[in-house]
PDB file of C-alpha atoms in Angstrom:
ATOM      1  CA  ARG E   1     -73.012-236.487 -63.342  1.00 77.00           C
ATOM      2  CA  CYS E   2     -71.021-237.630 -66.522  1.00 83.00           C
ATOM      3  CA  ALA E   3     -73.314-240.410 -67.623  1.00 83.00           C
ATOM      4  CA  VAL E   4     -76.361-238.292 -68.139  1.00 81.00           C
ATOM      5  CA  CYS E   5     -74.779-236.893 -71.327  1.00 83.00           C
ATOM      6  CA  HIS E   6     -71.955-239.062 -72.282  1.00 85.00           C
ATOM      7  CA  GLU E   7     -73.655-242.428 -72.016  1.00 82.00           C
ATOM      8  CA  SER E   8     -76.593-241.215 -74.151  1.00 76.00           C
ATOM      9  CA  GLN E   9     -74.342-238.961 -76.492  1.00 65.00           C
ATOM     10  CA  GLN E  10     -76.825-236.147 -76.491  1.00 67.00           C
ATOM     11  CA  ASN E  11     -76.139-233.287 -79.005  1.00 69.00           C
ATOM     12  CA  ASN E  12     -72.439-232.470 -79.546  1.00 71.00           C
ATOM     13  CA  THR E  13     -71.452-234.507 -76.558  1.00 79.00           C
ATOM     14  CA  PRO E  14     -68.623-236.979 -77.159  1.00 80.00           C
ATOM     15  CA  SER E  15     -69.488-240.610 -76.137  1.00 84.00           C
ATOM     16  CA  ARG E  16     -67.515-242.491 -73.503  1.00 83.00           C
ATOM     17  CA  ALA E  17     -65.979-244.555 -75.975  1.00 83.00           C
ATOM     18  CA  ALA E  18     -64.592-241.239 -77.904  1.00 81.00           C
ATOM     19  CA  ILE E  19     -63.239-239.935 -74.465  1.00 82.00           C
ATOM     20  CA  SER E  20     -61.360-243.071 -73.696  1.00 80.00           C
ATOM     21  CA  TYR E  21     -59.048-242.179 -76.794  1.00 77.00           C
ATOM     22  CA  ARG E  22     -58.064-238.939 -75.136  1.00 76.00           C
ATOM     23  CA  GLY E  23     -55.162-238.732 -72.726  1.00 80.00           C
ATOM     24  CA  PRO E  24     -55.834-238.812 -68.972  1.00 86.00           C
ATOM     25  CA  ASP E  25     -54.222-235.234 -68.661  1.00 84.00           C
ATOM     26  CA  SER E  26     -56.751-234.037 -71.247  1.00 81.00           C
ATOM     27  CA  VAL E  27     -59.637-235.318 -69.216  1.00 87.00           C
ATOM     28  CA  VAL E  28     -58.275-233.646 -65.884  1.00 87.00           C
ATOM     29  CA  ARG E  29     -57.690-230.393 -67.727  1.00 81.00           C
ATOM     30  CA  THR E  30     -61.268-230.429 -69.181  1.00 84.00           C
ATOM     31  CA  LEU E  31     -62.621-231.016 -65.811  1.00 88.00           C
ATOM     32  CA  THR E  32     -60.581-228.371 -63.924  1.00 86.00           C
ATOM     33  CA  ASP E  33     -59.986-225.638 -66.498  1.00 80.00           C
ATOM     34  CA  GLY E  34     -62.265-226.369 -69.491  1.00 77.00           C
ATOM     35  CA  LEU E  35     -65.731-226.874 -70.680  1.00 77.00           C
ATOM     36  CA  MET E  36     -66.638-229.536 -67.974  1.00 85.00           C
ATOM     37  CA  GLN E  37     -65.496-227.304 -65.079  1.00 87.00           C
ATOM     38  CA  PRO E  38     -69.127-226.716 -63.936  1.00 89.00           C
ATOM     39  CA  MET E  39     -69.870-230.475 -64.039  1.00 88.00           C
ATOM     40  CA  ALA E  40     -66.883-231.127 -61.794  1.00 90.00           C
ATOM     41  CA  VAL E  41     -67.891-228.795 -58.934  1.00 92.00           C
ATOM     42  CA  GLY E  42     -67.700-230.505 -55.757  1.00 92.00           C
ATOM     43  CA  LEU E  43     -65.307-233.118 -56.935  1.00 93.00           C
ATOM     44  CA  SER E  44     -61.926-233.318 -55.205  1.00 93.00           C
ATOM     45  CA  ALA E  45     -58.637-233.481 -57.102  1.00 91.00           C
ATOM     46  CA  GLU E  46     -58.302-237.049 -56.250  1.00 93.00           C
ATOM     47  CA  GLN E  47     -61.745-237.810 -57.510  1.00 92.00           C
ATOM     48  CA  ILE E  48     -61.060-236.062 -60.853  1.00 91.00           C
ATOM     49  CA  GLN E  49     -57.789-238.063 -61.021  1.00 91.00           C
ATOM     50  CA  SER E  50     -59.634-241.310 -60.564  1.00 93.00           C
ATOM     51  CA  LEU E  51     -62.309-240.442 -63.261  1.00 92.00           C
ATOM     52  CA  ALA E  52     -59.647-239.764 -65.715  1.00 88.00           C
ATOM     53  CA  VAL E  53     -58.026-243.201 -64.989  1.00 92.00           C
ATOM     54  CA  LEU E  54     -61.560-244.772 -65.217  1.00 91.00           C
ATOM     55  CA  LEU E  55     -62.143-243.233 -68.676  1.00 89.00           C
ATOM     56  CA  THR E  56     -58.728-243.734 -70.245  1.00 88.00           C
ATOM     57  CA  GLY E  57     -57.189-246.612 -68.222  1.00 89.00           C
ATOM     58  CA  ARG E  58     -54.021-244.459 -67.603  1.00 87.00           C
ATOM     59  CA  GLU E  59     -52.526-242.348 -64.932  1.00 88.00           C
ATOM     60  CA  PRO E  60     -52.203-238.606 -65.544  1.00 86.00           C
ATOM     61  CA  LEU E  61     -48.650-237.405 -65.776  1.00 81.00           C
ATOM     62  CA  GLY E  62     -49.545-234.119 -63.879  1.00 80.00           C
ATOM     63  CA  PRO E  63     -48.554-230.501 -64.839  1.00 82.00           C
ATOM     64  CA  VAL E  64     -46.226-229.986 -67.806  1.00 84.00           C
ATOM     65  CA  ASP E  65     -43.838-227.164 -68.458  1.00 90.00           C
ATOM     66  CA  HIS E  66     -44.702-226.601 -72.061  1.00 91.00           C
ATOM     67  CA  MET E  67     -41.619-224.232 -72.398  1.00 93.00           C
ATOM     68  CA  ALA E  68     -39.194-226.582 -70.993  1.00 93.00           C
ATOM     69  CA  ASN E  69     -37.234-226.860 -74.157  1.00 94.00           C
ATOM     70  CA  ALA E  70     -37.476-223.048 -75.183  1.00 95.00           C
ATOM     71  CA  CYS E  71     -35.662-221.879 -78.172  1.00 94.00           C
ATOM     72  CA  PRO E  72     -33.259-218.946 -77.966  1.00 90.00           C
ATOM     73  CA  LYS E  73     -34.880-215.783 -78.566  1.00 83.00           C
ATOM     74  CA  ASP E  74     -35.640-215.417 -82.186  1.00 72.00           C
ATOM     75  CA  ALA E  75     -37.456-212.503 -83.894  1.00 67.00           C
ATOM     76  CA  SER E  76     -37.491-213.888 -87.396  1.00 81.00           C
ATOM     77  CA  PRO E  77     -40.761-213.493 -88.923  1.00 88.00           C
ATOM     78  CA  VAL E  78     -42.919-216.556 -90.172  1.00 93.00           C
ATOM     79  CA  HIS E  79     -43.493-216.475 -93.932  1.00 91.00           C
ATOM     80  CA  VAL E  80     -45.741-219.126 -95.605  1.00 91.00           C
ATOM     81  CA  SER E  81     -44.625-220.364 -98.965  1.00 88.00           C
ATOM     82  CA  ALA E  82     -46.147-222.520-101.655  1.00 83.00           C
ATOM     83  CA  ASN E  83     -43.811-225.358-100.582  1.00 84.00           C
ATOM     84  CA  ASP E  84     -45.054-225.470 -96.956  1.00 90.00           C
ATOM     85  CA  TRP E  85     -47.432-228.046 -95.581  1.00 91.00           C
ATOM     86  CA  SER E  86     -49.585-225.359 -94.039  1.00 93.00           C
ATOM     87  CA  SER E  87     -52.793-227.394 -93.165  1.00 91.00           C
ATOM     88  CA  VAL E  88     -53.692-230.975 -92.596  1.00 86.00           C
ATOM     89  CA  SER E  89     -55.195-231.240 -96.032  1.00 86.00           C
ATOM     90  CA  GLY E  90     -52.248-229.830 -97.824  1.00 82.00           C
ATOM     91  CA  ASP E  91     -54.322-227.466 -99.991  1.00 80.00           C
ATOM     92  CA  LEU E  92     -57.898-226.209-100.136  1.00 79.00           C
ATOM     93  CA  ARG E  93     -58.968-229.227-102.252  1.00 83.00           C
ATOM     94  CA  ASN E  94     -58.087-231.557 -99.177  1.00 85.00           C
ATOM     95  CA  SER E  95     -55.986-233.416-101.485  1.00 85.00           C
ATOM     96  CA  ARG E  96     -53.310-234.388 -98.891  1.00 85.00           C
ATOM     97  CA  TYR E  97     -50.812-234.810-101.623  1.00 84.00           C
ATOM     98  CA  ARG E  98     -47.692-233.016-102.637  1.00 79.00           C
ATOM     99  CA  ASP E  99     -47.152-232.628-106.376  1.00 76.00           C
ATOM    100  CA  HIS E 100     -43.402-231.560-106.200  1.00 71.00           C
ATOM    101  CA  SER E 101     -41.744-233.289-103.379  1.00 73.00           C
ATOM    102  CA  SER E 102     -37.969-233.458-102.772  1.00 80.00           C
ATOM    103  CA  VAL E 103     -38.343-236.924-101.263  1.00 83.00           C
ATOM    104  CA  THR E 104     -38.579-240.021-103.650  1.00 86.00           C
ATOM    105  CA  ALA E 105     -39.595-243.496-103.058  1.00 87.00           C
ATOM    106  CA  GLU E 106     -35.928-244.342-103.211  1.00 91.00           C
ATOM    107  CA  ASP E 107     -35.200-242.017-100.376  1.00 92.00           C
ATOM    108  CA  ILE E 108     -37.672-243.656 -97.821  1.00 90.00           C
ATOM    109  CA  GLY E 109     -35.115-246.301 -96.753  1.00 93.00           C
ATOM    110  CA  ARG E 110     -32.428-243.723 -95.954  1.00 94.00           C
ATOM    111  CA  LEU E 111     -34.621-241.480 -93.872  1.00 92.00           C
ATOM    112  CA  GLN E 112     -33.548-241.133 -90.127  1.00 94.00           C
ATOM    113  CA  VAL E 113     -35.076-239.547 -87.066  1.00 95.00           C
ATOM    114  CA  LYS E 114     -33.718-236.016 -86.432  1.00 95.00           C
ATOM    115  CA  TRP E 115     -35.407-235.281 -83.257  1.00 96.00           C
ATOM    116  CA  ALA E 116     -38.500-236.351 -81.333  1.00 95.00           C
ATOM    117  CA  PHE E 117     -41.113-234.517 -79.476  1.00 94.00           C
ATOM    118  CA  ALA E 118     -43.493-235.896 -76.714  1.00 90.00           C
ATOM    119  CA  TYR E 119     -46.867-234.260 -77.141  1.00 87.00           C
ATOM    120  CA  PRO E 120     -48.076-233.154 -73.534  1.00 84.00           C
ATOM    121  CA  GLY E 121     -51.266-234.886 -72.839  1.00 80.00           C
ATOM    122  CA  GLY E 122     -50.943-236.806 -76.239  1.00 79.00           C
ATOM    123  CA  ALA E 123     -51.404-235.621 -79.654  1.00 80.00           C
ATOM    124  CA  SER E 124     -54.708-234.112 -80.486  1.00 80.00           C
ATOM    125  CA  GLY E 125     -54.255-233.918 -84.261  1.00 82.00           C
ATOM    126  CA  MET E 126     -51.745-233.596 -87.052  1.00 88.00           C
ATOM    127  CA  ALA E 127     -49.113-230.831 -87.233  1.00 93.00           C
ATOM    128  CA  ALA E 128     -48.827-228.046 -89.876  1.00 95.00           C
ATOM    129  CA  MET E 129     -45.420-226.877 -91.212  1.00 94.00           C
ATOM    130  CA  ALA E 130     -44.615-223.404 -92.513  1.00 94.00           C
ATOM    131  CA  GLY E 131     -41.796-220.866 -92.212  1.00 93.00           C
ATOM    132  CA  GLY E 132     -39.348-223.379 -90.805  1.00 93.00           C
ATOM    133  CA  ARG E 133     -41.629-224.117 -87.810  1.00 95.00           C
ATOM    134  CA  LEU E 134     -44.207-226.887 -86.864  1.00 96.00           C
ATOM    135  CA  PHE E 135     -47.417-225.858 -85.418  1.00 97.00           C
ATOM    136  CA  LEU E 136     -49.415-228.373 -83.425  1.00 95.00           C
ATOM    137  CA  ALA E 137     -52.234-228.849 -80.820  1.00 93.00           C
ATOM    138  CA  THR E 138     -51.824-230.947 -77.617  1.00 91.00           C
ATOM    139  CA  GLY E 139     -54.144-232.995 -75.606  1.00 83.00           C
ATOM    140  CA  THR E 140     -53.799-230.507 -72.761  1.00 84.00           C
ATOM    141  CA  GLY E 141     -55.443-227.678 -74.600  1.00 87.00           C
ATOM    142  CA  PHE E 142     -52.107-225.957 -75.848  1.00 92.00           C
ATOM    143  CA  ILE E 143     -51.124-224.776 -79.222  1.00 95.00           C
ATOM    144  CA  MET E 144     -47.477-225.051 -79.840  1.00 96.00           C
ATOM    145  CA  SER E 145     -44.795-223.763 -82.265  1.00 96.00           C
ATOM    146  CA  LEU E 146     -41.600-225.921 -82.706  1.00 96.00           C
ATOM    147  CA  ASP E 147     -38.475-225.255 -84.590  1.00 95.00           C
ATOM    148  CA  ALA E 148     -38.578-227.601 -87.589  1.00 94.00           C
ATOM    149  CA  ASP E 149     -34.666-227.978 -87.452  1.00 94.00           C
ATOM    150  CA  SER E 150     -34.090-228.555 -83.777  1.00 94.00           C
ATOM    151  CA  GLY E 151     -37.468-229.272 -82.148  1.00 95.00           C
ATOM    152  CA  CYS E 152     -37.140-226.426 -79.533  1.00 95.00           C
ATOM    153  CA  THR E 153     -40.190-224.571 -78.480  1.00 96.00           C
ATOM    154  CA  HIS E 154     -40.819-221.160 -79.881  1.00 96.00           C
ATOM    155  CA  TRP E 155     -43.926-220.584 -77.971  1.00 96.00           C
ATOM    156  CA  ALA E 156     -46.987-222.333 -76.289  1.00 96.00           C
ATOM    157  CA  TYR E 157     -50.518-220.758 -76.145  1.00 96.00           C
ATOM    158  CA  ASP E 158     -52.843-222.006 -73.523  1.00 93.00           C
ATOM    159  CA  ASN E 159     -56.276-222.472 -74.750  1.00 90.00           C
ATOM    160  CA  LYS E 160     -57.606-222.812 -71.437  1.00 83.00           C
ATOM    161  CA  GLY E 161     -58.425-226.587 -71.481  1.00 70.00           C
ATOM    162  CA  ALA E 162     -60.460-226.352 -74.883  1.00 77.00           C
ATOM    163  CA  LEU E 163     -59.329-229.047 -77.149  1.00 78.00           C
ATOM    164  CA  THR E 164     -58.265-228.326 -80.687  1.00 85.00           C
ATOM    165  CA  ARG E 165     -57.892-231.140 -83.254  1.00 83.00           C
ATOM    166  CA  ARG E 166     -55.684-229.314 -85.973  1.00 88.00           C
ATOM    167  CA  VAL E 167     -54.384-225.990 -86.953  1.00 95.00           C
ATOM    168  CA  SER E 168     -53.800-224.232 -90.124  1.00 95.00           C
ATOM    169  CA  VAL E 169     -51.270-221.431 -91.136  1.00 96.00           C
ATOM    170  CA  ALA E 170     -51.997-218.654 -93.699  1.00 94.00           C
ATOM    171  CA  ALA E 171     -51.541-214.889 -94.091  1.00 93.00           C
ATOM    172  CA  ILE E 172     -53.685-212.955 -91.772  1.00 92.00           C
ATOM    173  CA  LYS E 173     -55.254-211.306 -94.590  1.00 89.00           C
ATOM    174  CA  PRO E 174     -54.664-211.321 -98.437  1.00 87.00           C
ATOM    175  CA  GLY E 175     -51.457-209.729 -99.455  1.00 85.00           C
ATOM    176  CA  SER E 176     -50.156-209.433 -95.887  1.00 88.00           C
ATOM    177  CA  GLU E 177     -46.662-211.111 -95.130  1.00 87.00           C
ATOM    178  CA  ARG E 178     -47.732-211.569 -91.399  1.00 91.00           C
ATOM    179  CA  ALA E 179     -48.729-215.183 -90.810  1.00 96.00           C
ATOM    180  CA  GLY E 180     -51.500-216.403 -88.448  1.00 96.00           C
ATOM    181  CA  VAL E 181     -52.218-219.788 -86.812  1.00 97.00           C
ATOM    182  CA  PHE E 182     -55.942-220.659 -87.305  1.00 96.00           C
ATOM    183  CA  PHE E 183     -57.960-223.097 -85.206  1.00 95.00           C
ATOM    184  CA  GLY E 184     -61.398-224.099 -83.866  1.00 92.00           C
ATOM    185  CA  ASP E 185     -61.801-225.589 -80.415  1.00 89.00           C
ATOM    186  CA  ALA E 186     -64.466-227.760 -78.588  1.00 80.00           C
ATOM    187  CA  ASN E 187     -66.128-224.833 -77.139  1.00 80.00           C
ATOM    188  CA  GLY E 188     -67.331-223.663 -80.434  1.00 85.00           C
ATOM    189  CA  ARG E 189     -64.872-221.009 -81.100  1.00 90.00           C
ATOM    190  CA  VAL E 190     -62.546-219.991 -83.885  1.00 94.00           C
ATOM    191  CA  ALA E 191     -59.349-218.085 -83.121  1.00 96.00           C
ATOM    192  CA  ALA E 192     -56.142-216.799 -84.771  1.00 97.00           C
ATOM    193  CA  LEU E 193     -52.639-216.474 -83.184  1.00 97.00           C
ATOM    194  CA  ASP E 194     -49.678-214.521 -84.355  1.00 96.00           C
ATOM    195  CA  ALA E 195     -47.370-217.390 -85.981  1.00 96.00           C
ATOM    196  CA  GLN E 196     -44.400-215.802 -84.862  1.00 95.00           C
ATOM    197  CA  THR E 197     -45.103-214.937 -81.216  1.00 94.00           C
ATOM    198  CA  GLY E 198     -48.141-216.940 -80.249  1.00 96.00           C
ATOM    199  CA  GLU E 199     -50.007-213.878 -79.439  1.00 96.00           C
ATOM    200  CA  LEU E 200     -53.965-214.053 -79.587  1.00 97.00           C
ATOM    201  CA  LEU E 201     -55.033-211.886 -82.518  1.00 96.00           C
ATOM    202  CA  TRP E 202     -58.784-212.660 -82.224  1.00 96.00           C
ATOM    203  CA  ARG E 203     -61.251-215.065 -81.191  1.00 95.00           C
ATOM    204  CA  THR E 204     -65.072-215.469 -82.145  1.00 94.00           C
ATOM    205  CA  GLU E 205     -67.926-217.923 -81.045  1.00 90.00           C
ATOM    206  CA  VAL E 206     -69.386-219.688 -84.103  1.00 88.00           C
ATOM    207  CA  GLU E 207     -71.496-222.174 -82.210  1.00 77.00           C
ATOM    208  CA  VAL E 208     -73.087-222.532 -78.730  1.00 70.00           C
ATOM    209  CA  HIS E 209     -72.109-225.833 -77.372  1.00 59.00           C
ATOM    210  CA  VAL E 210     -75.324-227.507 -75.874  1.00 52.00           C
ATOM    211  CA  LEU E 211     -74.505-229.109 -72.728  1.00 46.00           C
TER     212      LEU E 211
END
């Protein structure tokens, strides 16, 4: 039931090789809560777990509490500044370069790890940084906001198994001080979250994913 599309890579369907790079928990989530749920009808939980192992070569970790390291309640608004790295590209020109950095080549050898974070289900893409927070997508279909100083979790938004590669942070409209987290997902939708709270602001379908 999987090979019909994934072995021949029809339309937007990822190849089996592409799926192998995903985490096993991502495969399980896609089959149980995500886009491939209709294709998994009739499969037991054990069969879905076995399929994830077959495709990725790794055992799923199982359910994860995305708020296990929750930050103390913080009502501070998120403001995006010119010095933030608010998208993967760094700017609208996709330069991925910072003209004015406080880190020099001489500083590299003195850098040390301040804290570490284990992506639930593996990393889906690179993180964006704005307003003293990191915003990232996980392999389990969650968008998360971490505190840049301590690594604690401000919020975690469940995108219902739909994978997101990367996120961008910007004002929700020109001139507004309210920031939003914008992303597209594997279900052909674009959405925006409130950067401070993780609340869904809007979602729209931009492409019908052909199965």
